[in-house]
Short mmCIF file of C-alpha atoms and ligand atoms in Angstrom, two decimals:
data_model
loop_
_atom_site.label_atom_id
_atom_site.label_comp_id
_atom_site.label_asym_id
_atom_site.label_seq_id
_atom_site.Cartn_x
_atom_site.Cartn_y
_atom_site.Cartn_z
CA SER K 1 92.61 59.88 78.91
CA ILE K 2 89.24 59.00 80.07
CA ILE K 3 89.26 56.31 77.28
CA THR K 4 92.35 54.48 78.57
CA LEU K 5 91.10 54.72 82.00
CA ALA K 6 87.82 53.17 81.12
CA ASP K 7 89.61 50.50 79.11
CA GLU K 8 91.54 49.65 82.25
CA ALA K 9 88.73 49.41 84.75
CA ARG K 10 87.09 47.19 82.15
CA TYR K 11 90.01 45.06 81.86
CA ALA K 12 90.48 44.91 85.72
CA PHE K 13 86.82 43.85 85.89
CA ASP K 14 87.32 41.49 83.27
CA ASN K 15 90.30 39.80 85.05
CA LEU K 16 88.39 39.65 88.24
CA LEU K 17 85.22 37.88 86.74
CA GLU K 18 87.62 35.50 85.05
CA GLY K 19 89.12 35.26 88.32
CA VAL K 20 85.83 34.17 90.16
CA LEU K 21 84.73 32.28 87.69
CA GLY K 22 87.70 30.19 87.07
CA GLY K 23 90.36 31.59 84.25
CA PRO K 24 89.87 33.16 80.70
CA SER K 25 86.90 31.74 78.49
CA THR K 26 89.27 30.78 75.83
CA LEU K 27 91.30 27.39 75.80
CA ARG K 28 93.83 26.65 73.08
CA LEU K 29 94.35 22.87 72.42
CA GLY K 30 97.17 21.85 70.35
CA VAL K 31 96.59 18.37 68.44
CA THR K 32 99.73 17.11 67.37
CA GLY K 33 101.55 13.54 66.56
CA LEU K 34 103.66 12.31 63.60
CA SER K 35 102.27 11.62 60.28
CA ARG K 36 99.54 9.45 60.06
CA ALA K 37 99.04 9.38 63.72
CA GLY K 38 95.66 10.16 63.13
CA LYS K 39 95.29 14.19 64.06
CA THR K 40 92.81 14.90 61.16
CA VAL K 41 90.52 12.09 62.00
CA PHE K 42 90.73 13.13 65.42
CA ILE K 43 89.85 16.93 65.02
CA THR K 44 87.07 15.89 62.77
CA ALA K 45 85.61 13.26 64.87
CA LEU K 46 85.66 15.41 67.81
CA VAL K 47 84.24 18.45 66.56
CA HIS K 48 81.43 16.25 64.59
CA ASN K 49 80.49 14.47 67.88
CA LEU K 50 80.19 17.82 69.73
CA ILE K 51 77.93 19.33 67.12
CA HIS K 52 75.70 16.63 65.98
CA GLY K 53 75.09 15.05 69.60
CA GLY K 54 77.45 12.12 69.52
CA ARG K 55 77.52 9.35 72.41
CA LEU K 56 79.74 10.97 74.98
CA PRO K 57 78.73 9.45 78.25
CA LEU K 58 81.97 10.31 80.06
CA PHE K 59 82.16 13.78 79.12
CA ASP K 60 80.73 15.21 82.08
CA ALA K 61 79.11 18.51 80.92
CA TYR K 62 77.64 16.82 78.06
CA ALA K 63 76.21 13.88 79.66
CA SER K 64 74.71 15.94 82.35
CA GLY K 65 72.73 17.97 79.89
CA ARG K 66 74.76 21.17 80.88
CA LEU K 67 76.21 21.58 77.55
CA ALA K 68 73.88 24.15 75.86
CA GLY K 69 75.40 24.26 72.27
CA ALA K 70 78.54 23.67 70.39
CA LYS K 71 79.15 25.69 67.14
CA LEU K 72 81.73 26.65 64.88
CA GLN K 73 82.84 30.27 64.82
CA PRO K 74 85.50 32.19 63.09
CA GLN K 75 89.01 31.81 64.56
CA PRO K 76 90.68 34.54 66.11
CA ASP K 77 94.00 34.33 63.87
CA ASP K 78 93.69 35.42 60.41
CA ALA K 79 97.10 34.40 59.07
CA VAL K 80 96.59 30.71 60.06
CA PRO K 81 94.75 28.44 57.80
CA ARG K 82 91.50 27.31 58.90
CA PHE K 83 91.14 23.17 59.55
CA ASP K 84 89.37 22.43 56.60
CA TYR K 85 86.37 20.56 58.88
CA GLU K 86 83.56 20.73 56.16
CA SER K 87 85.75 18.80 53.41
CA HIS K 88 86.78 16.08 55.84
CA VAL K 89 83.45 15.61 57.14
CA ARG K 90 82.12 15.25 53.53
CA ASN K 91 84.98 12.65 52.79
CA LEU K 92 84.70 10.89 56.11
CA VAL K 93 80.91 10.80 57.40
CA ASP K 94 79.40 11.30 53.58
CA ALA K 95 81.95 9.60 51.07
CA ARG K 96 83.09 7.21 54.07
CA ILE K 97 86.85 7.89 52.86
CA TRP K 98 89.51 8.81 55.30
CA PRO K 99 90.27 12.49 54.79
CA ARG K 100 93.38 14.01 53.73
CA SER K 101 96.28 14.15 56.62
CA THR K 102 97.84 16.95 58.18
CA ARG K 103 100.32 19.01 56.09
CA ARG K 104 100.71 22.00 57.84
CA ILE K 105 99.36 23.75 60.70
CA SER K 106 95.83 24.97 60.86
CA GLU K 107 92.85 26.07 63.36
CA LEU K 108 89.33 25.86 64.24
CA ARG K 109 87.37 27.41 66.87
CA VAL K 110 84.67 25.85 68.70
CA THR K 111 82.26 27.66 70.97
CA LEU K 112 80.78 25.72 73.89
CA GLU K 113 77.74 27.25 75.87
CA TYR K 114 77.31 25.80 78.90
CA GLU K 115 75.26 25.63 82.34
CA SER K 116 77.95 25.72 84.96
CA ALA K 117 77.59 22.83 87.64
CA SER K 118 77.85 25.47 90.67
CA THR K 119 74.72 27.13 91.66
CA TRP K 120 76.68 30.44 92.53
CA LYS K 121 78.32 30.67 89.25
CA ARG K 122 75.01 30.14 87.43
CA THR K 123 73.76 33.44 88.73
CA PHE K 124 76.32 35.12 86.47
CA GLY K 125 74.27 33.39 83.53
CA PRO K 126 75.52 30.78 81.11
CA GLY K 127 79.18 30.23 80.51
CA ARG K 128 81.12 30.00 77.04
CA LEU K 129 84.37 28.33 76.30
CA ASP K 130 86.04 29.08 73.15
CA LEU K 131 87.96 26.06 72.22
CA ASP K 132 90.49 26.98 69.64
CA ILE K 133 92.17 23.74 68.24
CA VAL K 134 95.34 23.93 66.62
CA ASP K 135 96.58 20.96 64.70
CA TYR K 136 100.15 20.96 63.70
CA PRO K 137 102.81 18.19 62.45
CA GLY K 138 104.33 16.54 65.53
CA GLU K 139 107.53 16.38 63.29
CA TRP K 140 107.81 20.18 64.01
CA LEU K 141 108.23 19.68 67.55
CA LEU K 142 111.37 17.43 67.05
CA ASP K 143 113.06 20.42 65.58
CA LEU K 144 113.57 22.10 68.97
CA ALA K 145 116.51 20.11 69.69
CA LEU K 146 118.45 21.65 66.84
CA LEU K 147 118.52 24.80 68.43
CA ASN K 148 121.17 23.39 70.69
CA LYS K 149 123.39 22.01 67.94
CA SER K 150 125.67 24.00 65.47
CA TYR K 151 125.65 22.82 62.16
CA GLY K 152 128.75 20.73 62.13
CA GLU K 153 127.21 18.67 65.64
CA TRP K 154 124.23 18.07 63.80
CA SER K 155 125.97 16.89 60.86
CA ALA K 156 128.03 14.45 62.64
CA GLU K 157 125.02 13.34 64.70
CA ALA K 158 122.68 12.66 61.74
CA VAL K 159 125.61 10.81 59.63
CA ALA K 160 126.14 8.71 62.86
CA MET K 161 122.50 7.86 63.28
CA SER K 162 122.13 6.96 59.55
CA ARG K 163 124.87 4.41 59.94
CA GLU K 164 122.99 2.49 62.51
CA PRO K 165 122.23 -0.81 61.33
CA HIS K 166 118.47 -0.47 60.85
CA ARG K 167 118.83 3.01 59.00
CA GLN K 168 122.05 2.07 56.91
CA GLN K 169 120.39 0.36 53.72
CA LEU K 170 117.84 3.33 53.67
CA ALA K 171 120.43 5.90 53.69
CA ALA K 172 122.63 4.06 51.20
CA GLU K 173 122.04 6.12 48.28
CA TRP K 174 122.50 9.34 50.53
CA HIS K 175 125.72 7.69 51.73
CA HIS K 176 127.07 7.08 48.29
CA ARG K 177 126.30 10.82 47.13
CA LEU K 178 128.15 11.94 50.40
CA GLN K 179 131.15 10.15 49.74
CA GLY K 180 131.47 11.72 46.38
CA VAL K 181 131.50 15.36 47.52
CA ASP K 182 134.25 17.34 49.03
CA PRO K 183 132.85 19.94 51.79
CA ASP K 184 135.73 22.14 51.22
CA ALA K 185 134.92 22.45 47.40
CA PRO K 186 133.25 25.85 46.10
CA ALA K 187 129.41 26.27 47.07
CA ASP K 188 127.17 24.69 44.35
CA GLU K 189 123.57 25.26 44.26
CA LEU K 190 122.92 21.74 42.20
CA LYS K 191 125.05 20.04 44.40
CA ALA K 192 123.18 21.25 47.48
CA GLN K 193 119.73 20.12 45.65
CA GLU K 194 121.15 16.50 45.01
CA LEU K 195 122.22 16.20 48.53
CA ALA K 196 119.14 17.67 50.16
CA GLY K 197 116.74 15.41 47.64
CA ALA K 198 119.00 12.30 48.51
CA PHE K 199 118.69 12.99 52.53
CA THR K 200 114.90 13.84 52.06
CA SER K 201 114.50 10.45 50.23
CA TYR K 202 116.22 8.80 53.01
CA LEU K 203 113.86 10.16 55.69
CA ARG K 204 110.78 9.56 53.76
CA ALA K 205 111.99 5.79 53.28
CA ALA K 206 112.41 5.56 57.14
CA ARG K 207 109.10 6.70 57.77
CA ALA K 208 107.32 4.20 55.53
CA ASP K 209 105.13 1.67 57.28
CA GLU K 210 107.69 -0.73 57.19
CA TYR K 211 110.28 0.86 59.35
CA ALA K 212 108.11 3.59 60.78
CA LEU K 213 110.91 5.29 62.28
CA SER K 214 110.02 8.72 64.21
CA MET K 215 113.46 10.51 64.77
CA LEU K 216 113.84 12.14 61.42
CA PRO K 217 114.79 15.77 61.87
CA PRO K 218 114.53 18.45 60.28
CA GLY K 219 110.89 18.22 60.58
CA ARG K 220 109.85 20.41 57.60
CA PHE K 221 111.71 18.08 55.18
CA LEU K 222 109.03 15.43 55.92
CA MET K 223 106.39 18.11 56.57
CA PRO K 224 107.28 21.20 54.49
CA GLY K 225 104.33 23.01 54.76
CA ASP K 226 104.22 25.93 52.70
CA LEU K 227 108.01 26.28 52.19
CA GLU K 228 108.75 22.93 49.95
CA GLY K 229 111.69 23.89 47.56
CA SER K 230 112.72 26.78 49.55
CA PRO K 231 116.24 27.56 50.01
CA ALA K 232 115.77 27.07 53.82
CA LEU K 233 115.20 23.27 53.17
CA THR K 234 117.77 22.82 50.67
CA PHE K 235 120.47 21.57 52.76
CA SER K 236 121.90 18.38 54.25
CA PRO K 237 124.17 17.25 56.61
CA LEU K 238 128.00 16.54 55.57
CA ASP K 239 130.11 13.72 56.72
CA ILE K 240 132.53 16.12 58.94
CA ALA K 241 133.70 16.46 62.19
CA PRO K 242 131.45 18.35 64.83
CA ASP K 243 133.89 20.94 65.41
CA ARG K 244 134.91 21.63 62.03
CA GLU K 245 134.81 25.51 60.96
CA PRO K 246 133.83 25.75 57.31
CA VAL K 247 136.10 26.80 54.61
CA GLN K 248 134.86 30.52 53.46
CA ASP K 249 132.29 30.27 50.39
CA SER K 250 132.55 26.25 50.36
CA LEU K 251 129.99 23.72 49.97
CA ALA K 252 130.14 23.28 53.74
CA ALA K 253 129.51 26.92 54.43
CA MET K 254 126.37 27.09 52.17
CA MET K 255 124.90 24.36 53.90
CA ALA K 256 125.57 25.67 57.54
CA ARG K 257 124.14 29.04 56.59
CA ARG K 258 121.25 27.23 55.34
CA TYR K 259 120.91 25.33 58.41
CA GLU K 260 121.21 28.49 60.43
CA SER K 261 118.25 30.10 58.18
CA TYR K 262 116.17 27.02 59.00
CA ARG K 263 116.55 27.61 62.54
CA THR K 264 116.02 31.14 62.44
CA HIS K 265 113.02 31.46 59.97
CA VAL K 266 111.24 28.11 60.53
CA VAL K 267 112.17 26.66 63.72
CA LYS K 268 111.89 29.58 65.99
CA PRO K 269 108.87 31.63 64.27
CA PHE K 270 106.95 28.27 64.60
CA PHE K 271 107.59 28.01 68.46
CA ARG K 272 106.99 31.57 69.05
CA ASN K 273 104.10 32.18 66.89
CA HIS K 274 102.56 29.05 67.53
CA PHE K 275 103.70 26.69 70.36
CA ALA K 276 104.21 28.98 72.78
CA ARG K 277 100.41 30.17 72.90
CA LEU K 278 98.82 26.64 73.55
CA ASP K 279 97.15 25.88 76.96
CA ARG K 280 97.11 21.96 76.73
CA GLN K 281 98.08 19.29 74.48
CA ILE K 282 96.96 16.14 72.96
CA VAL K 283 99.79 13.72 71.42
CA LEU K 284 98.10 11.10 69.34
CA VAL K 285 101.02 8.21 68.88
CA ASP K 286 100.29 5.15 66.58
CA MET K 287 101.74 2.52 68.74
CA LEU K 288 100.59 -0.20 66.43
CA ALA K 289 102.46 0.70 63.48
CA ALA K 290 105.57 1.14 65.93
CA LEU K 291 104.71 -2.38 67.18
CA ASN K 292 104.27 -3.66 63.59
CA ALA K 293 107.40 -2.26 62.54
CA GLY K 294 109.38 -3.87 65.38
CA PRO K 295 111.86 -2.90 68.37
CA ALA K 296 113.75 -0.51 66.28
CA ALA K 297 110.78 1.68 65.50
CA LEU K 298 109.58 1.58 69.09
CA ARG K 299 113.08 2.63 70.24
CA ASP K 300 112.75 5.68 67.84
CA LEU K 301 109.30 6.44 68.95
CA GLU K 302 110.38 6.41 72.74
CA GLN K 303 113.47 8.84 72.05
CA ALA K 304 110.69 11.04 69.82
CA LEU K 305 108.34 11.12 72.78
CA ALA K 306 110.80 12.13 75.15
CA ASP K 307 111.98 15.15 72.69
CA VAL K 308 108.33 15.89 72.09
CA LEU K 309 107.74 16.17 76.21
CA ALA K 310 111.04 18.29 76.20
CA CYS K 311 109.11 20.85 74.55
CA PHE K 312 106.19 21.01 76.88
CA ARG K 313 108.56 21.09 79.66
CA PRO K 314 111.57 23.01 78.89
CA GLY K 315 114.39 23.61 81.25
CA ARG K 316 114.92 27.10 82.63
CA ALA K 317 117.98 27.89 80.40
CA SER K 318 115.87 26.88 77.28
CA TRP K 319 115.33 29.35 74.61
CA LEU K 320 111.84 28.12 74.54
CA THR K 321 111.41 29.00 78.15
CA SER K 322 112.80 32.66 77.50
CA ILE K 323 109.76 33.16 74.81
CA LEU K 324 106.91 31.09 76.98
CA SER K 325 104.12 33.30 78.35
CA ARG K 326 102.38 30.41 79.40
CA ARG K 327 102.62 26.72 80.41
CA ILE K 328 101.06 23.93 79.16
CA ASP K 329 99.20 22.49 82.42
CA LYS K 330 97.69 19.32 80.77
CA ILE K 331 99.08 16.56 78.32
CA LEU K 332 97.43 13.48 76.85
CA PHE K 333 99.21 11.10 75.39
CA ALA K 334 96.54 8.87 73.13
CA ALA K 335 97.46 5.61 71.43
CA THR K 336 95.35 6.11 68.56
CA LYS K 337 93.38 3.52 66.39
CA ALA K 338 92.47 1.36 69.18
CA ASP K 339 89.44 -0.26 67.14
CA HIS K 340 92.48 -2.06 65.38
CA VAL K 341 92.64 -4.50 68.38
CA HIS K 342 89.76 -6.12 70.40
CA ARG K 343 88.49 -4.26 73.49
CA SER K 344 90.04 -6.83 76.00
CA ASP K 345 93.65 -5.28 74.73
CA HIS K 346 92.70 -1.67 75.00
CA ASP K 347 94.21 -1.67 78.35
CA ASN K 348 97.51 -3.15 77.43
CA LEU K 349 97.65 -1.01 74.32
CA GLY K 350 97.73 2.09 76.72
CA ALA K 351 100.06 0.32 78.95
CA LEU K 352 102.59 0.21 76.25
CA LEU K 353 102.25 3.56 75.38
CA ALA K 354 102.62 4.48 79.36
CA ARG K 355 106.02 2.63 79.55
CA LEU K 356 107.20 4.58 76.56
CA THR K 357 106.51 7.88 77.74
CA GLU K 358 107.34 7.00 81.42
CA LYS K 359 110.61 8.49 81.98
CA ALA K 360 110.14 11.70 79.88
CA ALA K 361 106.62 11.91 81.50
CA LYS K 362 107.76 11.95 85.18
CA ARG K 363 109.85 14.83 84.41
CA ALA K 364 106.90 16.83 83.14
CA GLU K 365 105.18 15.66 86.21
CA PHE K 366 107.50 16.99 88.41
CA ALA K 367 107.40 20.64 86.75
CA GLY K 368 103.65 20.56 87.35
CA ALA K 369 101.86 19.37 84.49
CA GLU K 370 99.25 16.66 84.66
CA VAL K 371 100.05 13.77 82.10
CA SER K 372 97.73 11.18 81.16
CA VAL K 373 97.84 8.04 78.58
CA MET K 374 94.87 6.54 77.26
CA PRO K 375 94.04 4.40 74.26
CA MET K 376 91.45 5.77 71.91
CA ALA K 377 89.93 5.51 68.24
CA ALA K 378 88.55 8.71 67.18
CA VAL K 379 86.60 6.95 64.62
CA ARG K 380 85.79 3.18 65.35
CA ALA K 381 85.59 1.66 62.27
CA THR K 382 85.52 -2.12 63.53
CA ARG K 383 83.14 -4.00 65.78
CA GLU K 384 83.85 -7.09 67.85
CA VAL K 385 82.72 -10.75 67.01
CA THR K 386 83.84 -13.86 68.27
CA VAL K 387 85.77 -16.34 66.02
CA THR K 388 85.67 -20.06 66.77
CA ARG K 389 88.96 -22.00 65.62
CA GLY K 390 89.86 -25.47 66.21
CA GLY K 391 86.87 -25.49 68.92
CA ARG K 392 88.06 -22.49 70.66
CA LYS K 393 86.09 -19.21 70.65
CA LEU K 394 88.62 -16.05 70.12
CA PRO K 395 87.90 -12.47 70.68
CA ALA K 396 88.30 -10.76 67.00
CA ILE K 397 87.29 -7.80 65.34
CA ALA K 398 85.31 -7.32 61.85
CA GLY K 399 85.43 -4.22 59.36
CA VAL K 400 85.60 -3.55 55.72
CA PRO K 401 88.81 -3.59 54.60
CA LEU K 402 89.44 -0.48 52.40
CA GLU K 403 89.09 -0.86 48.66
CA GLY K 404 92.65 -2.17 47.08
CA GLU K 405 94.05 -3.34 50.40
CA GLU K 406 95.67 -6.55 49.99
CA VAL K 407 96.49 -9.22 52.56
CA ALA K 408 97.90 -12.77 51.87
CA GLY K 409 97.64 -12.08 48.12
CA GLU K 410 93.54 -11.41 48.65
CA VAL K 411 92.59 -7.82 47.11
CA TYR K 412 89.62 -6.23 48.99
CA ASP K 413 86.73 -4.78 46.95
CA GLY K 414 85.75 -2.00 49.85
CA ALA K 415 82.21 -3.52 50.24
CA SER K 416 82.75 -6.97 52.30
CA GLU K 417 83.50 -7.34 55.78
CA ILE K 418 86.01 -9.55 57.02
CA ALA K 419 86.63 -10.78 60.67
CA LEU K 420 90.39 -11.12 62.07
CA PHE K 421 92.34 -11.56 65.02
CA PRO K 422 94.88 -9.49 65.41
CA GLY K 423 96.93 -11.10 67.65
CA ASP K 424 97.35 -10.49 71.53
CA LEU K 425 99.28 -7.53 72.53
CA PRO K 426 101.77 -7.88 75.04
CA LYS K 427 100.44 -8.10 78.71
CA ASP K 428 103.71 -7.02 80.30
CA PRO K 429 104.86 -3.50 79.43
CA GLU K 430 108.54 -4.08 80.83
CA SER K 431 108.99 -6.37 77.96
CA ILE K 432 108.01 -4.13 75.34
CA PHE K 433 110.68 -4.21 73.02
CA GLU K 434 110.79 -8.40 73.17
CA ALA K 435 106.92 -8.10 72.67
CA ALA K 436 107.35 -5.98 69.57
CA ARG K 437 109.42 -8.63 68.26
CA GLN K 438 106.54 -11.44 68.95
CA PHE K 439 103.90 -9.19 67.92
CA GLN K 440 105.72 -8.40 64.30
CA SER K 441 105.88 -12.21 63.63
CA LYS K 442 102.50 -13.23 65.14
CA PRO K 443 100.02 -11.66 62.57
CA ARG K 444 102.06 -13.22 59.79
CA ASP K 445 102.01 -16.93 61.32
CA LEU K 446 98.45 -16.52 61.62
CA ALA K 447 97.93 -15.49 58.11
CA GLU K 448 100.00 -18.67 57.11
CA GLU K 449 97.21 -20.90 58.63
CA ALA K 450 94.59 -18.84 57.87
CA HIS K 451 91.16 -19.67 56.67
CA ASP K 452 89.42 -16.95 54.98
CA ASP K 453 88.05 -15.93 58.66
CA THR K 454 91.20 -14.85 60.12
CA LEU K 455 93.85 -12.54 58.59
CA ALA K 456 96.90 -10.61 59.11
CA LEU K 457 96.54 -6.96 60.86
CA ARG K 458 99.57 -5.59 59.06
CA TYR K 459 98.87 -2.32 57.54
CA LEU K 460 95.25 -3.36 56.92
CA ARG K 461 93.18 -0.16 56.80
CA PHE K 462 89.43 -0.12 57.30
CA ARG K 463 86.72 1.63 55.80
CA PRO K 464 85.09 4.34 57.83
CA PRO K 465 81.98 3.65 59.57
CA ARG K 466 78.51 4.77 59.00
CA VAL K 467 77.16 7.21 61.48
CA GLU K 468 75.17 5.79 64.41
CA ARG K 469 72.42 6.65 66.21
CA SER K 470 72.96 8.79 69.81
CA GLU K 471 71.10 7.32 72.79
CA THR K 472 68.02 9.32 72.00
CA GLY K 473 67.93 7.90 68.61
CA LEU K 474 67.24 11.23 67.31
CA LYS K 475 71.13 12.46 66.03
CA LEU K 476 73.69 10.52 64.03
CA SER K 477 77.14 10.81 64.79
CA LEU K 478 80.54 8.88 64.47
CA PRO K 479 81.27 5.94 66.81
CA HIS K 480 84.31 6.11 68.64
CA ILE K 481 86.26 4.69 71.36
CA ARG K 482 87.04 7.02 74.55
CA LEU K 483 86.74 10.15 72.86
CA ASP K 484 84.40 11.36 75.47
CA GLN K 485 86.99 10.24 78.02
CA ALA K 486 89.88 12.59 76.45
CA LEU K 487 87.56 15.36 75.94
CA GLN K 488 86.93 15.16 79.89
CA PHE K 489 90.63 15.14 80.44
CA LEU K 490 91.39 18.08 78.15
CA VAL K 491 88.52 20.30 78.81
CA GLY K 492 86.21 18.83 81.58
CA ASP K 493 87.77 21.01 84.20
CA ARG K 494 86.59 24.26 82.16
CA LEU K 495 83.39 23.57 82.09
CA GLN K 496 82.63 23.58 85.53
P1 LIG F 501 97.55 12.81 60.43
O1 LIG F 501 98.43 12.47 59.71
O2 LIG F 501 97.81 12.64 61.89
O3 LIG F 501 96.33 13.88 60.27
O4 LIG F 501 96.75 11.28 60.01
P2 LIG F 501 95.00 11.01 59.81
O5 LIG F 501 94.21 11.65 60.82
O6 LIG F 501 94.95 11.72 58.68
O7 LIG F 501 95.36 9.33 59.98
C1 LIG F 501 95.77 8.80 59.14
C2 LIG F 501 95.04 7.42 58.68
O8 LIG F 501 94.76 6.53 59.95
C3 LIG F 501 93.95 7.64 58.40
O9 LIG F 501 93.67 7.58 57.07
C4 LIG F 501 93.12 6.34 58.58
O10 LIG F 501 93.39 5.30 57.47
C5 LIG F 501 93.73 5.87 59.85
N1 LIG F 501 92.98 6.24 61.15
C6 LIG F 501 93.35 7.38 61.97
N2 LIG F 501 92.30 7.49 62.84
C7 LIG F 501 91.86 6.10 63.02
C8 LIG F 501 90.90 5.78 63.97
O11 LIG F 501 90.54 6.45 64.66
N3 LIG F 501 90.34 4.49 63.58
C9 LIG F 501 90.74 3.63 62.49
N4 LIG F 501 90.25 2.44 62.05
N5 LIG F 501 91.88 4.50 61.49
C10 LIG F 501 92.05 5.70 61.84
#
């Protein structure tokens, strides 16, 4: 019919224009990272800086004055929750408290209007890029590996992992309950709940600051989203051989069925409906938390990052490849909360993360994605100061600890600023695991000899800063470290 023809002509024309002008005008940016890595703070600060004219000298389109405007628009997907930007800004900027962290997937569209840098492109009028930011828990990415494992294989692996020295104690209660069950006994809902509960508690304990472990699938056990309490999440590994066929109607059979449901109704839909549509990706990593927790946490993080990268560059035979309609072409790993260390340590922070992602990143680059690593603080909550100690001047940072934070027996009121020397990050990324050992003990040593000007970094959280004036002095936005560089890498080329 005429309508179809007209439509097709229009599509062809659009495609032609897009080809000429450089790709479609929508960019879906995935923002991920394990819990507390800084996703919510990153998105809030990014959007706030764009809308309120923050200091972004290294974001080219913006610094050169070509960015005509940035505004929030209704998102294209009606079935995905909206990222609660306004409420996060109220907390972060107005109340100066940290916003509520990511619990599930959410989305926000920011539309950027720009003048092209090329004279020829400008003759087509101003450009427009719809930036769709998709926030989702990094834990969910680690579930991809489950698609290659039967229930028996996964069980055996999870039980073996939980018996490793640094996990054993955390899993003691779950182990105790596992010993008391017979996998061949008839299926029993209460038993299933009890085991799932103990298994989840173990995963949660391993994620706590003290241990900061990363490899803790299934992802929804820690980040259930809207599935909390559903049968698809009420299962647990059993202490069985990997190739064991479950007896009919037994507890093992019930667990295996639920594991299967989890893979079919939870894991696959996430990858199909959300993940497969992403163009670019930023992975936020809290390196300092892992360093603080020690070598076991770092090793776990390295494995988790490799698994995350495997999602971005799945092999040809993988299920994921078969459903991907596009490929992620740029991946940024950002070591977050860089404001917790002095500027002289930022490069080291980046180098340590680069070392952890090295092997996996090589594979991704091989497959055609551009991978970059940088230190970043989406919100800079500290300032740099010099502390004199024993006649020596040391680079230190100063900030207001959150109300109730406690270091070396002192509880803070959330109002007074303190200076502290976080301890040097190791210079040599090769010795990263040894370094974690040193870094781990260092702040404590300092605390022991501490006067009131120097305190331990461990777990200290600072109050969010006041907004600051932009270069022109007219606008107010949040201070940051290298947020502009991250933006340039992730969207800069699309605003040419
Ligand atoms: P999410 O779980 O990935 O969404 O993590 P959040 O964005 O909620 O961040 C978790 C916590 O890390 C926050 O409550 C802050 O205490 C801290 N945080 C995150 N980003 C920054 C940052 O850029 N600077 C500082 N100082 N703290 C941060």
